[in-house]
Tab-separated table of C-alpha atoms in Angstrom:
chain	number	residue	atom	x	y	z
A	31	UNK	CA	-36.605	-10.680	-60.651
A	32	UNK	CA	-33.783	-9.498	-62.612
A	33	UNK	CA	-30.184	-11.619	-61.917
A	34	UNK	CA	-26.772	-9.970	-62.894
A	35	UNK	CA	-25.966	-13.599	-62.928
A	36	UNK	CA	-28.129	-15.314	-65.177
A	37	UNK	CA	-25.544	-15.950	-68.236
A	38	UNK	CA	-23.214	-17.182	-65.616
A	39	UNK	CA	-25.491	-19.802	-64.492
A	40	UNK	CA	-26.978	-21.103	-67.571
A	41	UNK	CA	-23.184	-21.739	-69.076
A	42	UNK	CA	-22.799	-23.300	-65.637
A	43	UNK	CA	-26.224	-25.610	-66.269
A	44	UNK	CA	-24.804	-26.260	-70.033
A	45	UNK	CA	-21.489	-27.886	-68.329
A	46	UNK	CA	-22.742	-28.854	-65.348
A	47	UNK	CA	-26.105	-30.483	-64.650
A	48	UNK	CA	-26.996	-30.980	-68.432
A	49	UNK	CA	-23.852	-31.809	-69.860
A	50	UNK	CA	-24.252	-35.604	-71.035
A	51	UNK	CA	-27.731	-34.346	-72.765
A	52	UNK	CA	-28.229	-33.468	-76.261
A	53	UNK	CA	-28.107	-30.006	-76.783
A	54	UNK	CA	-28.036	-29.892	-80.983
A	55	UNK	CA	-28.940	-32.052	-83.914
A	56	UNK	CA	-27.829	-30.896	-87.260
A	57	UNK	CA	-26.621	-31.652	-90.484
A	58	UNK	CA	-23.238	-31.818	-91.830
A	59	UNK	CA	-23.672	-32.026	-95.374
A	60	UNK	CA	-25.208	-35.395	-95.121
A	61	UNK	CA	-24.297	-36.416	-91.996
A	62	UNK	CA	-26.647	-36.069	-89.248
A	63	UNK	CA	-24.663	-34.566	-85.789
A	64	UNK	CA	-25.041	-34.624	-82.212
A	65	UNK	CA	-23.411	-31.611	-79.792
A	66	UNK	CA	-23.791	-32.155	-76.159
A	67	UNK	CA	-24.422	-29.310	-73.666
A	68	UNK	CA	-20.517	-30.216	-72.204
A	69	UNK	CA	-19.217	-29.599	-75.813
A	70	UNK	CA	-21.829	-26.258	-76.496
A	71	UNK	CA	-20.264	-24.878	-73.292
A	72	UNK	CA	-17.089	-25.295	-74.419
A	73	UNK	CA	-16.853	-23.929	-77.552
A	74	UNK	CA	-18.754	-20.875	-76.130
A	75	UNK	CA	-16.469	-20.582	-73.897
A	76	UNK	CA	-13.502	-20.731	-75.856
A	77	UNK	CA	-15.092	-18.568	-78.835
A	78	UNK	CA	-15.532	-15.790	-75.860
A	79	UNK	CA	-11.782	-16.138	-74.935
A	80	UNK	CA	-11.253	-15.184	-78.196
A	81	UNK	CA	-13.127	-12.003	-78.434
A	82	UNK	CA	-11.655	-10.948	-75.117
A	83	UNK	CA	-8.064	-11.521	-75.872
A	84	UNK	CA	-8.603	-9.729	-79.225
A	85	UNK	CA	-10.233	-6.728	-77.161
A	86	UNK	CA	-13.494	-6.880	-78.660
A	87	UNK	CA	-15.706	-6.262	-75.770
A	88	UNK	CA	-18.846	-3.612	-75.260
A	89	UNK	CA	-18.852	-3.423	-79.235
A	90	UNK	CA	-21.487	-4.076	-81.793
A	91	UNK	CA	-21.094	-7.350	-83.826
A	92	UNK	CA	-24.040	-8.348	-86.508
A	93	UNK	CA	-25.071	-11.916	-87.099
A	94	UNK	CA	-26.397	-12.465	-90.910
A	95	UNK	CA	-25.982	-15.771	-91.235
A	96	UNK	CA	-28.425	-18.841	-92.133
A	97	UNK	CA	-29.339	-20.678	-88.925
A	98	UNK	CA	-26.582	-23.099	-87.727
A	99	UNK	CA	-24.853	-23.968	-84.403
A	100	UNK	CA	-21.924	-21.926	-84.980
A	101	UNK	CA	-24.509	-18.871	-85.005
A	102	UNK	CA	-25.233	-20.080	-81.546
A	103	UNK	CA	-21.708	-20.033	-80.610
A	104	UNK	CA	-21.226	-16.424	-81.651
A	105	UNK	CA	-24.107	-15.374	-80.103
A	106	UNK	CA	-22.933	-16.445	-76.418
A	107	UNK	CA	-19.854	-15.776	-77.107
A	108	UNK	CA	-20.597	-12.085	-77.860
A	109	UNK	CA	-22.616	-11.720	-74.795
A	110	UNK	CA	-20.659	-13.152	-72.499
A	111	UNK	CA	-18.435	-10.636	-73.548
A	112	UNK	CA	-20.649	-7.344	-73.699
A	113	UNK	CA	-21.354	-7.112	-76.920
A	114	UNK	CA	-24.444	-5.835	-78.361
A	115	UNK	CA	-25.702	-8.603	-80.866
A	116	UNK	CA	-27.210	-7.197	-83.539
A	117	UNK	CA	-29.182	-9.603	-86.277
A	118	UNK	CA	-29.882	-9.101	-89.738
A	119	UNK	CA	-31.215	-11.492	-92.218
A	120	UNK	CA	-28.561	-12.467	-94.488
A	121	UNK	CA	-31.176	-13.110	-97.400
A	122	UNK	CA	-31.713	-9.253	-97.646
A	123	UNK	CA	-30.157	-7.055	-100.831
A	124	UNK	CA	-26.570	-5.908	-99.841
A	125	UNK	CA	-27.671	-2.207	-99.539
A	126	UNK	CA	-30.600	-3.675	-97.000
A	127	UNK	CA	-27.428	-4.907	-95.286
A	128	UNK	CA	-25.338	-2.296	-95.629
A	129	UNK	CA	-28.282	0.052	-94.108
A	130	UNK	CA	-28.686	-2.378	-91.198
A	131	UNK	CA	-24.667	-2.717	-90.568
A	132	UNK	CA	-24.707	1.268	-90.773
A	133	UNK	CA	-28.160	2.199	-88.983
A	134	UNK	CA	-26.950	0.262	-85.707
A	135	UNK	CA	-22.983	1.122	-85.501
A	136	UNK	CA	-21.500	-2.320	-86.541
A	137	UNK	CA	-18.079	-3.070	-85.580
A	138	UNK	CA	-17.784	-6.472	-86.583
A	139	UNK	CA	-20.029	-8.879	-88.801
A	140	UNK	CA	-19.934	-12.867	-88.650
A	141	UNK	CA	-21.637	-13.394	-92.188
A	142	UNK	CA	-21.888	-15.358	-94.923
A	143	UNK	CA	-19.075	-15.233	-97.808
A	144	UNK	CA	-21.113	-13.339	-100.370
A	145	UNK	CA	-22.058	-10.724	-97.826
A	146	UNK	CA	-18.611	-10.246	-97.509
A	147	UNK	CA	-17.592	-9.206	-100.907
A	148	UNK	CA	-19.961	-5.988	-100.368
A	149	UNK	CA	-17.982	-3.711	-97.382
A	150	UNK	CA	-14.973	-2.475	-96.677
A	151	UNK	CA	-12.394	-4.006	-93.876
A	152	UNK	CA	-12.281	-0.464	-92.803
A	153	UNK	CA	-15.894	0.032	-91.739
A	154	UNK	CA	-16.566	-3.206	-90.636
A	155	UNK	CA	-14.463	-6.181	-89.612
A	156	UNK	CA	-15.559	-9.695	-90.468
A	157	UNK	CA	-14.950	-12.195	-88.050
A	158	UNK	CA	-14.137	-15.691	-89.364
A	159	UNK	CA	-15.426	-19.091	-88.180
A	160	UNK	CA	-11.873	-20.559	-87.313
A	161	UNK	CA	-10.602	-17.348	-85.504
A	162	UNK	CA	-13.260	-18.134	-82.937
A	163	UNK	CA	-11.295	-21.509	-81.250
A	164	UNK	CA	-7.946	-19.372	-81.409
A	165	UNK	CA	-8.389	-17.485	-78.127
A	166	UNK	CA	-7.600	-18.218	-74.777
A	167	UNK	CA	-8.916	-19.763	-72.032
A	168	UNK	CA	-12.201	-17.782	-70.841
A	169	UNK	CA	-13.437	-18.623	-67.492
A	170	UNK	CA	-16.942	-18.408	-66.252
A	171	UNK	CA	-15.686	-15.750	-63.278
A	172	UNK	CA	-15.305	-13.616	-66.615
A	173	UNK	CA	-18.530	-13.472	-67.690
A	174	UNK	CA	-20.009	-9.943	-67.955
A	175	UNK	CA	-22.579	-8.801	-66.070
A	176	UNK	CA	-25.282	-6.850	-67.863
A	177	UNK	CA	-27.115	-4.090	-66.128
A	178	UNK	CA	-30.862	-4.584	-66.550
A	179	UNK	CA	-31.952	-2.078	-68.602
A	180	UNK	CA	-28.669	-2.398	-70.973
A	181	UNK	CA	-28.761	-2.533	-74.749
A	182	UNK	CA	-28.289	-6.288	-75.311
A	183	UNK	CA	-29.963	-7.056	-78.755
A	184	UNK	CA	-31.025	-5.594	-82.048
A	185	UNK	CA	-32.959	-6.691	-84.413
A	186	UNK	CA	-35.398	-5.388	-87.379
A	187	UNK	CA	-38.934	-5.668	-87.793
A	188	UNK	CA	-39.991	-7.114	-91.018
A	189	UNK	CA	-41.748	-3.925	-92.563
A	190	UNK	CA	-45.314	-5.027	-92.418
A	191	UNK	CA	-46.694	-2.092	-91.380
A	192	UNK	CA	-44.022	0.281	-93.316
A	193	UNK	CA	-40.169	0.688	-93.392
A	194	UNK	CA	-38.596	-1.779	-91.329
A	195	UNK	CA	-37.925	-0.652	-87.671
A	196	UNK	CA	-35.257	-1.294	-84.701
A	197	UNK	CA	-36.428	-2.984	-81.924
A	198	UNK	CA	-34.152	-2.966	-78.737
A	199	UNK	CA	-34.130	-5.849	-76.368
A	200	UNK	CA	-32.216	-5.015	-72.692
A	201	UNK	CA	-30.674	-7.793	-70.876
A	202	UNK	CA	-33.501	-8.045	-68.686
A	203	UNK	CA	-35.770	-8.547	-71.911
A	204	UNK	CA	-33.080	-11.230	-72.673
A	205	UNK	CA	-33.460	-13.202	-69.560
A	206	UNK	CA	-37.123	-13.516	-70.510
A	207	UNK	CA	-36.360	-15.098	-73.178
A	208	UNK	CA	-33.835	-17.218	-71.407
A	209	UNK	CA	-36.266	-18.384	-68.688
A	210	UNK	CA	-38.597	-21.013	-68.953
A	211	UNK	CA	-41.924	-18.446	-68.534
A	212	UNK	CA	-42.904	-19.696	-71.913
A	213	UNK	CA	-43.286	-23.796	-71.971
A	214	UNK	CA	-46.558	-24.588	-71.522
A	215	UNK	CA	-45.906	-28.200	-73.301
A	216	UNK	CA	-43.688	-31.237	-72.259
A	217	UNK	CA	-40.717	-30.169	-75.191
A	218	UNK	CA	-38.158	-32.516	-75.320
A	219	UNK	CA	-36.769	-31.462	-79.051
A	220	UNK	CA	-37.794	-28.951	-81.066
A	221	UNK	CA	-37.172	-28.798	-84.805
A	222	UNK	CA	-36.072	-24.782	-85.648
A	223	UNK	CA	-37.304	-23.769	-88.919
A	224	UNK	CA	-38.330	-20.139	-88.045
A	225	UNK	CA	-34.598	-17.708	-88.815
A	226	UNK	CA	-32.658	-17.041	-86.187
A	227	UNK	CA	-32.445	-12.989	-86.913
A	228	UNK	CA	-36.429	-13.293	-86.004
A	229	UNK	CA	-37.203	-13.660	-82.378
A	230	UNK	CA	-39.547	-16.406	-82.632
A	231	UNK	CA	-36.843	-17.970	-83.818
A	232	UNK	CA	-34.074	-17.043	-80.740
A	233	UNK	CA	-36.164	-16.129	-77.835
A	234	UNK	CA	-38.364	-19.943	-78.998
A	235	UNK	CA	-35.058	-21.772	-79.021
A	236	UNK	CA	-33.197	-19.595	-75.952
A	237	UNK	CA	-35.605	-20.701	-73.143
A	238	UNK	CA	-35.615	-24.558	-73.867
A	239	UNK	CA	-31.603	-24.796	-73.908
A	240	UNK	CA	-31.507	-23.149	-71.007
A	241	UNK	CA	-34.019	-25.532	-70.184
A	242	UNK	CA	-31.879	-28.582	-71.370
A	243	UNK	CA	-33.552	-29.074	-74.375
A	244	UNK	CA	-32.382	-30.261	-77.894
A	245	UNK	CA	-32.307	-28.108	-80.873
A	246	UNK	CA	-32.728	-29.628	-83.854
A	247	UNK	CA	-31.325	-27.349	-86.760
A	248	UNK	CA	-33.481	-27.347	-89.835
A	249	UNK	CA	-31.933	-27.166	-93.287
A	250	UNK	CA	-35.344	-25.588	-94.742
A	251	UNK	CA	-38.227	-26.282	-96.593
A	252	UNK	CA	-36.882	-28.251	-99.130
A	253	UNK	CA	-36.013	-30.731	-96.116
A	254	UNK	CA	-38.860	-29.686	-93.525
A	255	UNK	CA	-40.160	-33.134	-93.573
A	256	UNK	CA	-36.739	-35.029	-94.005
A	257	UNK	CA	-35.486	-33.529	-91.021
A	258	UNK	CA	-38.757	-33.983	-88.975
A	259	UNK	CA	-38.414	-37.636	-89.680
A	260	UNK	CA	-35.037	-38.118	-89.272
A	261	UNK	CA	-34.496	-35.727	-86.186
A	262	UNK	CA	-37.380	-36.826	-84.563
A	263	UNK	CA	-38.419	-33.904	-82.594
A	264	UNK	CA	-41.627	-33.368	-80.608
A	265	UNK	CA	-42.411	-29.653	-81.298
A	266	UNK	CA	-42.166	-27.175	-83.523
A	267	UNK	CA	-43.018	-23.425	-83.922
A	268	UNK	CA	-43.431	-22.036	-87.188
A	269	UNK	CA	-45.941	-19.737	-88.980
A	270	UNK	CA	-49.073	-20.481	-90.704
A	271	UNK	CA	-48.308	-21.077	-94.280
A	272	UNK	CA	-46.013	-24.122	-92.757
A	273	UNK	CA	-49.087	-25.422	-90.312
A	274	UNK	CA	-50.879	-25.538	-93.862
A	275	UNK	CA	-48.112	-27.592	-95.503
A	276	UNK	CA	-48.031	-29.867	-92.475
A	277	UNK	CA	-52.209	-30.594	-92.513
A	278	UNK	CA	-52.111	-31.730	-96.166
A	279	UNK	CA	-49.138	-34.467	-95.368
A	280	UNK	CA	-51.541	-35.473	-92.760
A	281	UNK	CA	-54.560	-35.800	-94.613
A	282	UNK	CA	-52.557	-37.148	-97.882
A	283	UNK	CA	-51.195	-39.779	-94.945
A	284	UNK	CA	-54.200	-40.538	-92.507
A	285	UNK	CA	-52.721	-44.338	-91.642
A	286	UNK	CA	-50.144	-43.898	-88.623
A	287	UNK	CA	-47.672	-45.786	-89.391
A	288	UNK	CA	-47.272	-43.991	-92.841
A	289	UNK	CA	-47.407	-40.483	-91.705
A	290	UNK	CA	-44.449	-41.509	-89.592
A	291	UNK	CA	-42.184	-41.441	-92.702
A	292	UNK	CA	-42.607	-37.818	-92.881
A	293	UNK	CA	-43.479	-36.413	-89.414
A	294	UNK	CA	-41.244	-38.825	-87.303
A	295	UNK	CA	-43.050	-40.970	-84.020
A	296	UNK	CA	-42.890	-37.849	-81.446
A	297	UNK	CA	-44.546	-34.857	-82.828
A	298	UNK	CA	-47.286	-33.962	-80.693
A	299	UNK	CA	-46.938	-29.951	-79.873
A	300	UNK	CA	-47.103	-27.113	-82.627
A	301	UNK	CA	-46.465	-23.334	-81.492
A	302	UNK	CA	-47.627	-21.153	-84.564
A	303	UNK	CA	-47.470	-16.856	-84.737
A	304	UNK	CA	-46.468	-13.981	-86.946
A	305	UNK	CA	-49.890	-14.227	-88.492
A	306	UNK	CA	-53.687	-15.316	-88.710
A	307	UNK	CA	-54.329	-19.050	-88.803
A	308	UNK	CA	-56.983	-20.809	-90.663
A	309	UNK	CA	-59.873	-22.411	-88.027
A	310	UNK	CA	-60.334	-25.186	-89.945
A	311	UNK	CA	-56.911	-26.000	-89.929
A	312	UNK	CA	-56.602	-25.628	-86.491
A	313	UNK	CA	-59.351	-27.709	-85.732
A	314	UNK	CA	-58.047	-30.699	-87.991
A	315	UNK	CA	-55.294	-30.808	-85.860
A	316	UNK	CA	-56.667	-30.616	-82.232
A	317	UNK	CA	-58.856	-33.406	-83.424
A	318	UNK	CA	-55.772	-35.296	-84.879
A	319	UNK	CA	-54.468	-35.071	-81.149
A	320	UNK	CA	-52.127	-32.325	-81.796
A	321	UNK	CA	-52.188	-29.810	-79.078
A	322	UNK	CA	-51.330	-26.361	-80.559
A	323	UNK	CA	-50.240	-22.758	-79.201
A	324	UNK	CA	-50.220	-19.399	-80.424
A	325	UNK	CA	-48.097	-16.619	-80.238
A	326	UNK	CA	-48.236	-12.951	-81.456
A	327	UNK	CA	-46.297	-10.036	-80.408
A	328	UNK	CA	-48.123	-7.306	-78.841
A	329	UNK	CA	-46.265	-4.150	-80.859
A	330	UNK	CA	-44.539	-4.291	-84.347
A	331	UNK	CA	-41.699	-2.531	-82.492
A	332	UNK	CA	-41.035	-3.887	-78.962
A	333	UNK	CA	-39.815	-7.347	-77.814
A	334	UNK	CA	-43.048	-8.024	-75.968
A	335	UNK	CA	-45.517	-11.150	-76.520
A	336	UNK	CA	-48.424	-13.187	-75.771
A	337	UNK	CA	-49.016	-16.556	-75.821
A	338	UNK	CA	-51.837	-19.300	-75.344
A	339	UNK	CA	-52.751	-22.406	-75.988
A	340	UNK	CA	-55.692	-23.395	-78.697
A	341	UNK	CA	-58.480	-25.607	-77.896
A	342	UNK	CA	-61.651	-26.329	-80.310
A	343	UNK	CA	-63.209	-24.021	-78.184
A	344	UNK	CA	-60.917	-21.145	-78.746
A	345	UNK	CA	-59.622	-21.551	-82.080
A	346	UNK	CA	-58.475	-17.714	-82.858
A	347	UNK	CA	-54.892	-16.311	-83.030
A	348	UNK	CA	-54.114	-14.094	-80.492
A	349	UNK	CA	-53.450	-10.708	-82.337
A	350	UNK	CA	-56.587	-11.132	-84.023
A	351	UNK	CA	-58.590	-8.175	-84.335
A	352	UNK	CA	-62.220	-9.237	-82.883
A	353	UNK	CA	-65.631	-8.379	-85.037
């Protein structure tokens, strides 16, 4: 059942009944942070005042920026205020971006610096960090209430199957994403390695905060088991080629105690999609005590999924074209 409500009373939750929790771990150069669900609600709150008093409501502002907890910030924020988010992977060559900023009516961009330097003020208006805690006080009451079948998010395919497409995600397709439909494990803290302009990587990270879940922020691959040890998380969702990276650690490290340096003392649950994983890999790690999911979207073009859990039993990837 669709609820009008539903951003309302998850920034409610956020400073309300989970707001001594841990929301976000991250790094700060080289200092490891903690942002409770008080403090997220906060700053989203404030970063919405200041989208509001600046009149920039039922616009179109593009995210392409690497995956951090200011993106977050901007994200509600824009919501909150009817905007239509729109995400783009900041990696991309600047005419990719330029096509992207162009194809879906961008008013304003919160990007990275070298993005930047390639438009023009006039056809698109960059939106700094720091202006975002400049705005006035934004009230819950304020929130905007999204019709079901509005235009909430866009985002881009990534091409497999030909030229990269649009796929539009409605509020109600939001809420999905916002509910808690999708844990079929005991998450406690996830470690987010998958981008943020993918929706594995926002609808997988959307449901457990409003679950009252902690996010642990990756800073890549270079770090991927740094950060697992250090953050400490018990799940993560990634795609196969990382599952593969993960199983030769383990078998590299079979005592316990010495896989522990790289994979931290929690990690139990893996989600993996966006391709075909190996069986034997699989198996390895159901026998390892690992207890594994799988994920695949149902059309290269609409915001629609399936997922399931893997036993030895049933070791395929759903989206797996059968023999």
């Amino acid at each position: 059942m669709y609820n009008e409500k539903y951003l309302k009373d998850i920034i409610n939750l956020f400073l309300e009944k989970y707001s001594n929790q841990e929301a976000f771990m991250f790094y700060k150069e080289k200092e490891l942070c903690s942002i409770s669900f008080l403090k997220l609600g906060q700053d989203i709150l404030r970063a919405a005042g200041f989208l509001k008093q600046n009149k920039i409501e039922k616009k179109h502002i593009a995210l392409a920026a690497k995956n951090s907890y200011e993106w977050y910030i901007v994200f509600f924020a824009a919501v909150l205020t009817g905007n239509v988010v729109v995400l783009i992977d900041e990696n991309l060559p600047a005419g990719e971006i330029m096509y992207r900023i162009r194809y879906a009516d961008v008013n304003y961009i919160f990007c990275e610096d070298d993005i930047a330097e390639n438009f023009r003020e006039d056809t698109v208006i960059r939106l700094p960090w720091e202006n975002f805690f400049q705005g006035e006080k934004f009230s819950l009451d304020e929130i905007y209430r999204w019709k079901k079948d509005e235009l909430m998010c866009l985002l881009f395919t990534s091409g497999t199957l030909g030229k990269n497409k649009a796929v539009m995600l409605s509020a109600r397709n939001m809420q999905i994403c916002m509910s808690d439909l999708m844990d079929q494990f005991k998450v406690k803290k996830t470690l987010l390695i998958l981008p943020l302009y993918h929706i594995g990587g926002l609808g997988g990270t959307l449901y457990l905060l409003a679950g009252g879940k902690t996010v642990c922020i990756g800073r890549g691959m270079k770090y991927f088991f740094q950060d697992l040890s250090s953050m400490n998380p018990n799940h993560i969702m990634m795609v196969p080629g990382i599952m593969d990276n993960l199983v030769r650690i383990l078998k590299k490290h079979p005592d316990k105690e010495d896989r522990q340096k790289y994979i931290g003392k929690e990690l139990k649950y893996l989600g993996v999609g966006g391709a075909v994983s190996k069986e034997e890999v699989c198996r390895y790690l159901i026998k390892e005590g690992f207890q594994l999911s799988t994920g695949y979207g149902l059309s290269e073009t609409a915001g629609i999924g399936m997922m399931g859990k893997m036993t030895e039993d049933r070791l395929k990837s759903i989206g797996q074209i059968e023999d």
